[in-house]
Amino acid sequence: MRPLVLAPEMALFAGSLTVLLSGSFLPRRRLWATRAIAAVALLVAAAPSIGALLRGSEIAFSGSFVADRATGVVRVVVVVAVALMLLVAADDVSGSAREAETYALLLLASTGVLVMSGARDLQVLLVGFLLASIPAYGLVGLERTRGAAEAAMKTYLLGALAGISLMLGTALLYGVSGETSYAALTRELGASPSGVLSAGAVLVVTALLFEAGAVPAHFWVPDAAQAAGVTAATFLTTVPKLGAVLALYRFVGVLPGTVAWPLLVGALAVLTMTLGNLAAYGQTDVRRLLGWSTVSQAGYLLVPVAVAGRSPLAQSSLLFYLGAYAVTNVGAFAVAASLPEHRGLSDYRGLARQRPWLAGALLVCLLGLVGTPPTAVFVGKLTTATAAWDGDQWWLTAAVVLNSLLSLYYYLRWIVPTFAIVPRSGRDLAGVVRTGRGPVVAALVAGAASVVVGVATGWVWPT
């Protein structure tokens, strides 16, 4: 059974329970201790994650879970991303009545994401999906506003439908094969009726697209990004994608050639990145704009999935893009968290003069999401487009390039006022409220990491 292969997942799960129990007894002024407990849980999870990544592939529970290179990368990225989110939460939820619950739900949902990333059995995938999605509903509703209630209801309804879709797809695939493990499904599905097989595959893919925030199950993302607390919004638009996209990559590798899954995933990738970019054009709320931006990013992440097994670059480009996107997206949300009362694009006018370091971090993160060198996301998009070309899917390469150019406009709508020259006697909203220290540190760390990783990778990759 080898349960210690899941040591990082067990550490996060135990940490979430400890945080929840501790928060029940601590007075509000001492709830900061639960953040420290969550940080310790992340450190405990990081050690075996890095160790497993260096050791190579290991399987557990009769082959239903694998800790390979891909799982190891997602584990490390999740730990780093959630650690940065604790810095964001230092100003967002510190001292609030819901502080302990926030950290507990973050760790619980992260556990589900890690289970999804290593699942090699549909039943394990279902457990990971539910563990990742159910805490997410609570995270959206913790803000206790009308907008958050609406976003939580929308997220819950779509998530419930996605869960039903995953269970029904699992039942159909089990019905035609008699198996749920990926190894057995690879052997048995080739002789299965194509109609039932296709229906089951589409249902499973649709459920995973909900977690990834991609078309056609993306409607909850911009609402959650806008109405939830900024810590919850940062998490929901970043971490679930990591496990869902890798789980989708593993699942499509099981499907036989009788199912035209590359065309399906490729078409959904193009629809997702295009719709996300076009919808972001009309947004004036910075967090809703970032919500639609994350939808478009999900489209780029689906491109390597569409060429899985056709290009040797597919998995490597996917894993690199996942890490680059996670850090960059957290950085952009951290800037928004550092100025909580600045929700409109025009509110950032003159920020560069008042807080040049924060404006610089925002510039790096937004240009990174476009895919501008020398940021890490640029390398991710370049390798993704290369993988699509290598897999004889030139139209996906063209879609990545064109949509990256398309996205430049709405990111510039945020960048231009940030660096606008404002007379000292003029109205400079960037100086009205204080910036939170934790979110600023998270933004600076994320921006620096994006540039350093991008430069280092660009230096090493040609060799």
CSV table of C-alpha atoms in Angstrom, one decimal:
chain,number,residue,atom,x,y,z
A,1,MET,CA,0.0,0.0,0.0
A,2,ARG,CA,2.9,2.4,0.8
A,3,PRO,CA,0.9,5.1,2.4
A,4,LEU,CA,4.0,7.3,3.0
A,5,VAL,CA,4.1,8.0,-0.7
A,6,LEU,CA,1.3,10.4,0.1
A,7,ALA,CA,3.2,12.1,3.0
A,8,PRO,CA,2.8,15.6,1.5
A,9,GLU,CA,-1.0,15.1,1.2
A,10,MET,CA,-1.3,13.7,4.7
A,11,ALA,CA,0.8,16.6,6.1
A,12,LEU,CA,-1.6,19.2,4.5
A,13,PHE,CA,-4.7,17.3,5.7
A,14,ALA,CA,-3.4,17.0,9.2
A,15,GLY,CA,-2.4,20.7,9.1
A,16,SER,CA,-5.9,21.7,8.1
A,17,LEU,CA,-7.5,19.7,11.0
A,18,THR,CA,-5.0,21.2,13.5
A,19,VAL,CA,-5.8,24.7,12.2
A,20,LEU,CA,-9.5,24.1,12.5
A,21,LEU,CA,-9.4,22.7,16.0
A,22,SER,CA,-6.9,25.4,17.2
A,23,GLY,CA,-9.1,28.1,15.8
A,24,SER,CA,-12.1,26.8,17.8
A,25,PHE,CA,-10.3,27.5,21.1
A,26,LEU,CA,-8.0,30.5,20.4
A,27,PRO,CA,-9.3,34.0,21.0
A,28,ARG,CA,-9.5,36.2,18.0
A,29,ARG,CA,-6.5,38.3,18.8
A,30,ARG,CA,-4.4,35.1,18.8
A,31,LEU,CA,-5.7,33.5,15.6
A,32,TRP,CA,-2.4,34.5,14.0
A,33,ALA,CA,-1.1,31.3,15.5
A,34,THR,CA,-3.3,29.3,13.0
A,35,ARG,CA,-1.4,31.0,10.2
A,36,ALA,CA,1.8,29.8,11.7
A,37,ILE,CA,0.4,26.3,12.0
A,38,ALA,CA,-0.6,26.4,8.3
A,39,ALA,CA,2.9,27.6,7.4
A,40,VAL,CA,4.5,24.7,9.3
A,41,ALA,CA,2.2,22.2,7.5
A,42,LEU,CA,3.4,23.6,4.2
A,43,LEU,CA,7.0,23.2,5.3
A,44,VAL,CA,6.4,19.7,6.4
A,45,ALA,CA,4.7,18.9,3.1
A,46,ALA,CA,7.6,20.5,1.1
A,47,ALA,CA,10.3,18.3,2.4
A,48,PRO,CA,8.9,14.9,1.2
A,49,SER,CA,7.6,16.6,-2.0
A,50,ILE,CA,11.2,17.6,-2.9
A,51,GLY,CA,12.5,14.3,-1.8
A,52,ALA,CA,10.0,12.3,-3.9
A,53,LEU,CA,10.8,14.6,-6.9
A,54,LEU,CA,14.4,13.7,-6.7
A,55,ARG,CA,13.8,9.9,-6.1
A,56,GLY,CA,11.7,9.3,-9.2
A,57,SER,CA,8.4,7.6,-9.8
A,58,GLU,CA,6.7,5.7,-6.9
A,59,ILE,CA,3.3,4.1,-6.8
A,60,ALA,CA,0.9,3.6,-3.9
A,61,PHE,CA,-2.4,1.9,-3.1
A,62,SER,CA,-2.2,-0.8,-5.7
A,63,GLY,CA,-1.2,1.6,-8.5
A,64,SER,CA,-4.1,4.0,-7.9
A,65,PHE,CA,-1.8,6.8,-7.1
A,66,VAL,CA,1.6,7.8,-8.6
A,67,ALA,CA,4.2,10.1,-7.2
A,68,ASP,CA,6.2,10.8,-10.4
A,69,ARG,CA,8.0,13.9,-11.7
A,70,ALA,CA,4.7,15.5,-12.7
A,71,THR,CA,3.2,15.0,-9.3
A,72,GLY,CA,6.3,16.2,-7.6
A,73,VAL,CA,6.3,19.4,-9.6
A,74,VAL,CA,2.7,20.1,-8.8
A,75,ARG,CA,3.3,19.4,-5.1
A,76,VAL,CA,6.1,21.9,-5.0
A,77,VAL,CA,4.3,24.6,-6.9
A,78,VAL,CA,1.2,24.2,-4.7
A,79,VAL,CA,3.2,24.6,-1.6
A,80,VAL,CA,5.0,27.7,-2.9
A,81,ALA,CA,1.7,29.2,-4.2
A,82,VAL,CA,-0.2,28.6,-0.9
A,83,ALA,CA,2.8,30.0,1.1
A,84,LEU,CA,2.6,33.2,-0.9
A,85,MET,CA,-1.1,33.3,-0.3
A,86,LEU,CA,-0.5,33.2,3.5
A,87,LEU,CA,1.4,36.4,3.0
A,88,VAL,CA,-1.6,37.8,1.2
A,89,ALA,CA,-3.9,36.6,3.9
A,90,ALA,CA,-1.8,38.4,6.5
A,91,ASP,CA,-3.6,41.6,5.6
A,92,ASP,CA,-6.8,40.2,4.1
A,93,VAL,CA,-8.1,38.0,7.0
A,94,SER,CA,-5.8,38.7,9.9
A,95,GLY,CA,-7.8,39.2,13.1
A,96,SER,CA,-11.1,38.3,11.5
A,97,ALA,CA,-13.5,35.8,12.9
A,98,ARG,CA,-13.0,33.6,9.8
A,99,GLU,CA,-9.2,33.5,9.9
A,100,ALA,CA,-8.7,29.9,11.0
A,101,GLU,CA,-11.5,28.6,8.7
A,102,THR,CA,-9.8,30.3,5.8
A,103,TYR,CA,-6.4,28.6,6.4
A,104,ALA,CA,-8.1,25.2,7.1
A,105,LEU,CA,-10.1,25.4,3.8
A,106,LEU,CA,-7.0,26.4,1.9
A,107,LEU,CA,-5.1,23.4,3.1
A,108,LEU,CA,-8.0,21.0,2.6
A,109,ALA,CA,-8.6,22.2,-1.0
A,110,SER,CA,-4.8,21.9,-1.6
A,111,THR,CA,-4.9,18.3,-0.4
A,112,GLY,CA,-7.6,17.5,-2.9
A,113,VAL,CA,-5.6,19.2,-5.7
A,114,LEU,CA,-2.6,17.0,-4.9
A,115,VAL,CA,-4.7,13.9,-4.9
A,116,MET,CA,-6.1,14.8,-8.3
A,117,SER,CA,-2.6,15.4,-9.7
A,118,GLY,CA,-1.4,11.9,-8.8
A,119,ALA,CA,-4.6,9.9,-9.4
A,120,ARG,CA,-4.3,6.9,-11.6
A,121,ASP,CA,-7.8,5.6,-10.9
A,122,LEU,CA,-11.1,7.2,-11.6
A,123,GLN,CA,-12.3,6.6,-8.1
A,124,VAL,CA,-9.3,8.3,-6.6
A,125,LEU,CA,-9.8,11.1,-9.1
A,126,LEU,CA,-13.4,11.5,-7.8
A,127,VAL,CA,-12.2,11.7,-4.2
A,128,GLY,CA,-9.6,14.3,-5.1
A,129,PHE,CA,-12.1,16.3,-7.1
A,130,LEU,CA,-14.6,16.4,-4.2
A,131,LEU,CA,-11.9,17.3,-1.7
A,132,ALA,CA,-10.7,20.1,-3.9
A,133,SER,CA,-14.1,21.5,-4.8
A,134,ILE,CA,-16.2,21.3,-1.6
A,135,PRO,CA,-13.8,23.6,0.5
A,136,ALA,CA,-13.8,26.0,-2.5
A,137,TYR,CA,-17.5,26.6,-2.1
A,138,GLY,CA,-16.9,27.7,1.5
A,139,LEU,CA,-14.0,29.9,0.6
A,140,VAL,CA,-16.1,31.9,-1.9
A,141,GLY,CA,-18.9,32.4,0.7
A,142,LEU,CA,-16.7,33.4,3.6
A,143,GLU,CA,-16.9,37.1,2.6
A,144,ARG,CA,-20.6,37.1,3.6
A,145,THR,CA,-21.7,39.7,1.1
A,146,ARG,CA,-24.5,39.6,-1.4
A,147,GLY,CA,-22.0,39.3,-4.3
A,148,ALA,CA,-20.1,36.5,-2.5
A,149,ALA,CA,-23.3,34.7,-1.8
A,150,GLU,CA,-24.2,34.8,-5.5
A,151,ALA,CA,-20.8,33.7,-6.5
A,152,ALA,CA,-20.8,30.9,-4.0
A,153,MET,CA,-24.2,29.6,-5.2
A,154,LYS,CA,-23.0,29.7,-8.8
A,155,THR,CA,-19.8,27.9,-7.9
A,156,TYR,CA,-21.7,25.3,-5.9
A,157,LEU,CA,-24.3,24.6,-8.6
A,158,LEU,CA,-21.7,24.3,-11.4
A,159,GLY,CA,-19.5,22.2,-9.1
A,160,ALA,CA,-22.3,19.9,-8.2
A,161,LEU,CA,-23.1,19.4,-11.8
A,162,ALA,CA,-19.4,18.8,-12.5
A,163,GLY,CA,-19.3,16.2,-9.7
A,164,ILE,CA,-22.3,14.4,-11.1
A,165,SER,CA,-20.7,14.5,-14.5
A,166,LEU,CA,-17.5,12.9,-13.2
A,167,MET,CA,-19.5,10.2,-11.4
A,168,LEU,CA,-21.6,9.4,-14.4
A,169,GLY,CA,-18.6,9.4,-16.7
A,170,THR,CA,-16.8,7.0,-14.3
A,171,ALA,CA,-19.9,4.7,-14.2
A,172,LEU,CA,-20.0,4.6,-18.0
A,173,LEU,CA,-16.4,3.8,-18.4
A,174,TYR,CA,-16.6,1.2,-15.7
A,175,GLY,CA,-19.6,-0.3,-17.4
A,176,VAL,CA,-17.9,-0.9,-20.7
A,177,SER,CA,-14.5,-2.0,-19.2
A,178,GLY,CA,-15.2,-3.4,-15.8
A,179,GLU,CA,-12.2,-1.4,-14.4
A,180,THR,CA,-11.5,2.1,-13.0
A,181,SER,CA,-7.7,2.0,-12.8
A,182,TYR,CA,-5.9,3.7,-15.7
A,183,ALA,CA,-3.6,0.8,-16.4
A,184,ALA,CA,-6.6,-1.5,-16.9
A,185,LEU,CA,-8.6,1.1,-18.8
A,186,THR,CA,-5.8,1.5,-21.3
A,187,ARG,CA,-6.1,-2.3,-22.1
A,188,GLU,CA,-9.8,-2.6,-22.1
A,189,LEU,CA,-11.2,0.6,-23.7
A,190,GLY,CA,-9.9,-0.2,-27.2
A,191,ALA,CA,-12.6,-2.8,-27.6
A,192,SER,CA,-15.4,-0.8,-26.0
A,193,PRO,CA,-18.4,0.6,-27.9
A,194,SER,CA,-17.4,4.0,-29.2
A,195,GLY,CA,-20.6,5.8,-28.4
A,196,VAL,CA,-20.6,4.9,-24.7
A,197,LEU,CA,-16.8,5.4,-24.5
A,198,SER,CA,-17.1,8.9,-26.0
A,199,ALA,CA,-19.9,9.9,-23.7
A,200,GLY,CA,-18.0,8.8,-20.6
A,201,ALA,CA,-14.8,10.5,-21.8
A,202,VAL,CA,-16.7,13.8,-22.4
A,203,LEU,CA,-18.3,13.7,-19.0
A,204,VAL,CA,-15.0,13.2,-17.2
A,205,VAL,CA,-13.3,15.9,-19.3
A,206,THR,CA,-16.1,18.3,-18.5
A,207,ALA,CA,-15.8,17.8,-14.8
A,208,LEU,CA,-12.1,18.5,-14.9
A,209,LEU,CA,-12.6,21.6,-16.9
A,210,PHE,CA,-14.7,23.0,-14.1
A,211,GLU,CA,-11.7,22.7,-11.7
A,212,ALA,CA,-9.5,24.2,-14.4
A,213,GLY,CA,-11.9,27.1,-15.0
A,214,ALA,CA,-12.1,26.4,-18.7
A,215,VAL,CA,-15.0,26.4,-21.2
A,216,PRO,CA,-17.7,25.2,-20.9
A,217,ALA,CA,-17.6,25.2,-17.0
A,218,HIS,CA,-15.9,28.6,-16.5
A,219,PHE,CA,-18.8,30.8,-15.6
A,220,TRP,CA,-18.1,30.8,-11.8
A,221,VAL,CA,-14.5,32.1,-12.2
A,222,PRO,CA,-15.0,35.9,-12.8
A,223,ASP,CA,-17.7,36.1,-10.2
A,224,ALA,CA,-15.6,34.3,-7.6
A,225,ALA,CA,-12.5,36.4,-8.4
A,226,GLN,CA,-14.6,39.6,-8.0
A,227,ALA,CA,-16.8,38.9,-5.0
A,228,ALA,CA,-14.8,36.4,-2.8
A,229,GLY,CA,-12.1,37.6,-0.4
A,230,VAL,CA,-8.9,38.3,-2.2
A,231,THR,CA,-7.1,35.4,-0.5
A,232,ALA,CA,-9.9,33.0,-1.7
A,233,ALA,CA,-9.9,34.6,-5.1
A,234,THR,CA,-6.1,34.1,-5.5
A,235,PHE,CA,-6.4,30.5,-4.5
A,236,LEU,CA,-9.4,29.6,-6.6
A,237,THR,CA,-8.0,31.1,-9.8
A,238,THR,CA,-4.6,29.4,-9.3
A,239,VAL,CA,-4.3,26.2,-7.4
A,240,PRO,CA,-7.2,24.1,-8.6
A,241,LYS,CA,-5.9,24.5,-12.2
A,242,LEU,CA,-2.7,22.8,-11.2
A,243,GLY,CA,-4.2,19.5,-10.3
A,244,ALA,CA,-7.1,19.6,-12.8
A,245,VAL,CA,-5.0,20.1,-15.9
A,246,LEU,CA,-2.4,17.4,-14.9
A,247,ALA,CA,-5.3,15.0,-14.1
A,248,LEU,CA,-6.8,15.8,-17.5
A,249,TYR,CA,-3.3,15.1,-19.1
A,250,ARG,CA,-3.2,11.7,-17.4
A,251,PHE,CA,-6.8,10.8,-18.3
A,252,VAL,CA,-6.6,11.5,-22.1
A,253,GLY,CA,-3.5,9.2,-22.2
A,254,VAL,CA,-5.9,6.4,-21.3
A,255,LEU,CA,-8.3,7.0,-24.2
A,256,PRO,CA,-7.9,4.9,-27.4
A,257,GLY,CA,-7.6,6.4,-30.9
A,258,THR,CA,-11.2,5.7,-31.6
A,259,VAL,CA,-12.1,8.8,-29.5
A,260,ALA,CA,-11.2,12.1,-31.2
A,261,TRP,CA,-10.0,13.7,-27.9
A,262,PRO,CA,-7.2,15.7,-29.4
A,263,LEU,CA,-9.6,17.7,-31.5
A,264,LEU,CA,-12.0,18.1,-28.6
A,265,VAL,CA,-9.4,19.3,-26.2
A,266,GLY,CA,-7.8,21.5,-28.8
A,267,ALA,CA,-11.1,23.2,-29.8
A,268,LEU,CA,-11.9,23.8,-26.1
A,269,ALA,CA,-8.4,25.3,-25.6
A,270,VAL,CA,-9.0,27.8,-28.4
A,271,LEU,CA,-12.5,28.6,-27.2
A,272,THR,CA,-11.3,29.1,-23.7
A,273,MET,CA,-8.4,31.4,-24.5
A,274,THR,CA,-10.4,33.4,-27.0
A,275,LEU,CA,-13.5,33.9,-24.8
A,276,GLY,CA,-11.4,34.8,-21.8
A,277,ASN,CA,-9.5,37.4,-23.7
A,278,LEU,CA,-12.6,39.0,-25.3
A,279,ALA,CA,-14.6,39.0,-22.1
A,280,ALA,CA,-11.7,40.8,-20.3
A,281,TYR,CA,-11.9,43.7,-22.8
A,282,GLY,CA,-14.9,45.3,-21.2
A,283,GLN,CA,-13.9,44.9,-17.5
A,284,THR,CA,-13.1,47.8,-15.2
A,285,ASP,CA,-12.9,45.9,-11.9
A,286,VAL,CA,-9.3,44.7,-11.6
A,287,ARG,CA,-10.1,41.4,-9.9
A,288,ARG,CA,-12.9,40.6,-12.4
A,289,LEU,CA,-10.4,41.4,-15.2
A,290,LEU,CA,-7.9,39.0,-13.6
A,291,GLY,CA,-10.7,36.4,-13.3
A,292,TRP,CA,-11.3,36.5,-17.1
A,293,SER,CA,-7.5,36.5,-17.6
A,294,THR,CA,-7.3,33.2,-15.7
A,295,VAL,CA,-9.9,31.7,-17.9
A,296,SER,CA,-7.8,32.6,-21.0
A,297,GLN,CA,-4.7,31.1,-19.2
A,298,ALA,CA,-6.6,27.8,-18.8
A,299,GLY,CA,-6.9,27.7,-22.6
A,300,TYR,CA,-3.1,28.0,-23.0
A,301,LEU,CA,-2.7,25.2,-20.4
A,302,LEU,CA,-4.9,22.9,-22.4
A,303,VAL,CA,-2.7,23.1,-25.5
A,304,PRO,CA,-0.1,20.6,-24.2
A,305,VAL,CA,-2.9,18.3,-23.2
A,306,ALA,CA,-4.2,18.3,-26.8
A,307,VAL,CA,-0.8,17.0,-28.0
A,308,ALA,CA,-0.2,14.6,-25.2
A,309,GLY,CA,1.6,11.5,-26.6
A,310,ARG,CA,2.2,13.3,-29.9
A,311,SER,CA,5.1,15.6,-28.8
A,312,PRO,CA,7.9,14.9,-26.4
A,313,LEU,CA,7.7,18.5,-25.2
A,314,ALA,CA,4.0,18.2,-24.1
A,315,GLN,CA,4.4,17.2,-20.5
A,316,SER,CA,7.5,19.3,-19.8
A,317,SER,CA,5.9,22.4,-21.3
A,318,LEU,CA,2.8,21.8,-19.3
A,319,LEU,CA,4.6,21.5,-16.0
A,320,PHE,CA,6.7,24.5,-16.6
A,321,TYR,CA,3.7,26.6,-17.6
A,322,LEU,CA,1.8,25.5,-14.5
A,323,GLY,CA,4.6,26.7,-12.3
A,324,ALA,CA,5.2,30.0,-14.2
A,325,TYR,CA,1.4,30.8,-14.3
A,326,ALA,CA,0.9,30.0,-10.6
A,327,VAL,CA,3.6,32.4,-9.4
A,328,THR,CA,2.7,35.2,-11.8
A,329,ASN,CA,-1.0,35.0,-11.1
A,330,VAL,CA,-0.5,35.1,-7.4
A,331,GLY,CA,1.7,38.1,-7.9
A,332,ALA,CA,-0.9,40.0,-9.8
A,333,PHE,CA,-3.6,39.2,-7.2
A,334,ALA,CA,-1.1,40.2,-4.4
A,335,VAL,CA,-0.9,43.7,-5.9
A,336,ALA,CA,-4.7,43.9,-5.9
A,337,ALA,CA,-4.7,42.7,-2.2
A,338,SER,CA,-2.1,45.3,-1.2
A,339,LEU,CA,-4.6,48.1,-2.3
A,340,PRO,CA,-7.9,46.6,-1.3
A,341,GLU,CA,-9.9,49.8,-1.8
A,342,HIS,CA,-8.6,50.3,-5.3
A,343,ARG,CA,-10.9,48.1,-7.4
A,344,GLY,CA,-11.2,50.1,-10.6
A,345,LEU,CA,-8.5,50.4,-13.3
A,346,SER,CA,-8.5,54.2,-13.0
A,347,ASP,CA,-7.8,53.9,-9.2
A,348,TYR,CA,-4.3,52.8,-10.0
A,349,ARG,CA,-3.5,56.1,-11.7
A,350,GLY,CA,-0.1,57.4,-10.4
A,351,LEU,CA,0.8,54.2,-8.5
A,352,ALA,CA,4.3,54.2,-10.0
A,353,ARG,CA,5.1,57.6,-8.5
A,354,GLN,CA,3.8,56.7,-5.1
A,355,ARG,CA,5.0,53.1,-4.8
A,356,PRO,CA,7.4,52.3,-7.6
A,357,TRP,CA,8.3,48.8,-6.4
A,358,LEU,CA,4.7,47.7,-6.2
A,359,ALA,CA,4.0,49.2,-9.7
A,360,GLY,CA,7.1,47.4,-11.0
A,361,ALA,CA,5.9,44.0,-9.6
A,362,LEU,CA,2.5,44.7,-11.2
A,363,LEU,CA,4.2,45.5,-14.6
A,364,VAL,CA,6.2,42.3,-14.5
A,365,CYS,CA,3.2,40.1,-13.6
A,366,LEU,CA,0.9,41.6,-16.2
A,367,LEU,CA,3.5,41.5,-19.0
A,368,GLY,CA,4.3,38.0,-17.8
A,369,LEU,CA,0.7,36.9,-18.3
A,370,VAL,CA,0.8,38.3,-21.8
A,371,GLY,CA,3.9,36.2,-22.4
A,372,THR,CA,6.6,39.0,-22.7
A,373,PRO,CA,10.3,38.1,-22.3
A,374,PRO,CA,12.1,37.6,-20.1
A,375,THR,CA,9.4,36.4,-17.8
A,376,ALA,CA,8.7,32.7,-17.0
A,377,VAL,CA,5.3,32.7,-18.7
A,378,PHE,CA,7.0,33.7,-21.9
A,379,VAL,CA,9.1,30.6,-21.8
A,380,GLY,CA,6.0,28.6,-20.9
A,381,LYS,CA,4.0,29.9,-23.9
A,382,LEU,CA,7.0,29.4,-26.2
A,383,THR,CA,7.4,25.8,-25.2
A,384,THR,CA,3.7,25.2,-25.3
A,385,ALA,CA,3.5,26.6,-28.8
A,386,THR,CA,6.5,24.6,-29.8
A,387,ALA,CA,4.9,21.4,-28.4
A,388,ALA,CA,1.8,22.1,-30.5
A,389,TRP,CA,3.8,22.6,-33.6
A,390,ASP,CA,5.9,19.5,-32.9
A,391,GLY,CA,2.6,17.6,-32.5
A,392,ASP,CA,1.5,18.7,-36.0
A,393,GLN,CA,-1.2,21.0,-34.5
A,394,TRP,CA,-0.1,24.2,-36.2
A,395,TRP,CA,-3.5,25.8,-35.7
A,396,LEU,CA,-3.0,25.6,-31.9
A,397,THR,CA,0.4,27.3,-32.2
A,398,ALA,CA,-1.3,30.1,-34.2
A,399,ALA,CA,-4.1,30.4,-31.6
A,400,VAL,CA,-1.5,30.8,-28.8
A,401,VAL,CA,0.4,33.5,-30.6
A,402,LEU,CA,-2.8,35.4,-31.8
A,403,ASN,CA,-4.5,35.2,-28.4
A,404,SER,CA,-1.3,36.4,-26.6
A,405,LEU,CA,-1.3,39.5,-28.9
A,406,LEU,CA,-5.0,39.9,-28.3
A,407,SER,CA,-4.6,39.9,-24.5
A,408,LEU,CA,-2.1,42.8,-24.6
A,409,TYR,CA,-4.8,45.4,-24.9
A,410,TYR,CA,-6.6,44.7,-21.6
A,411,TYR,CA,-3.4,44.4,-19.6
A,412,LEU,CA,-2.3,47.7,-21.0
A,413,ARG,CA,-5.6,49.2,-19.8
A,414,TRP,CA,-4.2,48.5,-16.3
A,415,ILE,CA,-0.6,49.3,-16.9
A,416,VAL,CA,-1.1,52.7,-18.6
A,417,PRO,CA,-2.8,54.5,-15.7
A,418,THR,CA,-0.4,52.8,-13.3
A,419,PHE,CA,2.5,54.6,-14.9
A,420,ALA,CA,0.7,57.7,-15.9
A,421,ILE,CA,2.4,61.0,-14.9
A,422,VAL,CA,0.2,62.6,-12.3
A,423,PRO,CA,0.8,66.2,-11.1
A,424,ARG,CA,1.5,66.4,-7.4
A,425,SER,CA,-1.5,68.7,-7.1
A,426,GLY,CA,-3.7,66.3,-9.0
A,427,ARG,CA,-5.9,63.5,-7.6
A,428,ASP,CA,-3.7,60.6,-6.9
A,429,LEU,CA,-5.8,57.8,-5.6
A,430,ALA,CA,-2.8,55.5,-5.1
A,431,GLY,CA,-1.8,57.6,-2.1
A,432,VAL,CA,-5.2,57.5,-0.3
A,433,VAL,CA,-4.9,54.2,1.5
A,434,ARG,CA,-2.0,52.2,3.0
A,435,THR,CA,-0.7,49.2,1.4
A,436,GLY,CA,-0.5,45.9,3.3
A,437,ARG,CA,3.0,44.6,4.0
A,438,GLY,CA,2.3,40.9,3.5
A,439,PRO,CA,0.7,41.3,0.0
A,440,VAL,CA,3.5,43.7,-1.1
A,441,VAL,CA,6.1,41.1,-0.1
A,442,ALA,CA,4.2,38.4,-2.0
A,443,ALA,CA,4.0,40.6,-5.1
A,444,LEU,CA,7.6,41.5,-5.0
A,445,VAL,CA,8.7,37.8,-4.5
A,446,ALA,CA,6.4,36.6,-7.3
A,447,GLY,CA,7.6,39.3,-9.7
A,448,ALA,CA,11.2,38.6,-9.0
A,449,ALA,CA,10.7,34.9,-9.3
A,450,SER,CA,9.0,35.3,-12.7
A,451,VAL,CA,12.0,37.3,-14.1
A,452,VAL,CA,14.7,35.1,-12.5
A,453,VAL,CA,13.1,31.8,-13.6
A,454,GLY,CA,12.5,33.2,-17.1
A,455,VAL,CA,16.0,34.5,-17.5
A,456,ALA,CA,17.6,31.3,-16.1
A,457,THR,CA,15.4,29.1,-18.3
A,458,GLY,CA,16.1,31.1,-21.4
A,459,TRP,CA,19.8,30.8,-20.7
A,460,VAL,CA,19.7,27.0,-20.2
A,461,TRP,CA,17.0,25.9,-22.6
A,462,PRO,CA,18.9,26.3,-25.9
A,463,THR,CA,21.5,23.9,-24.6
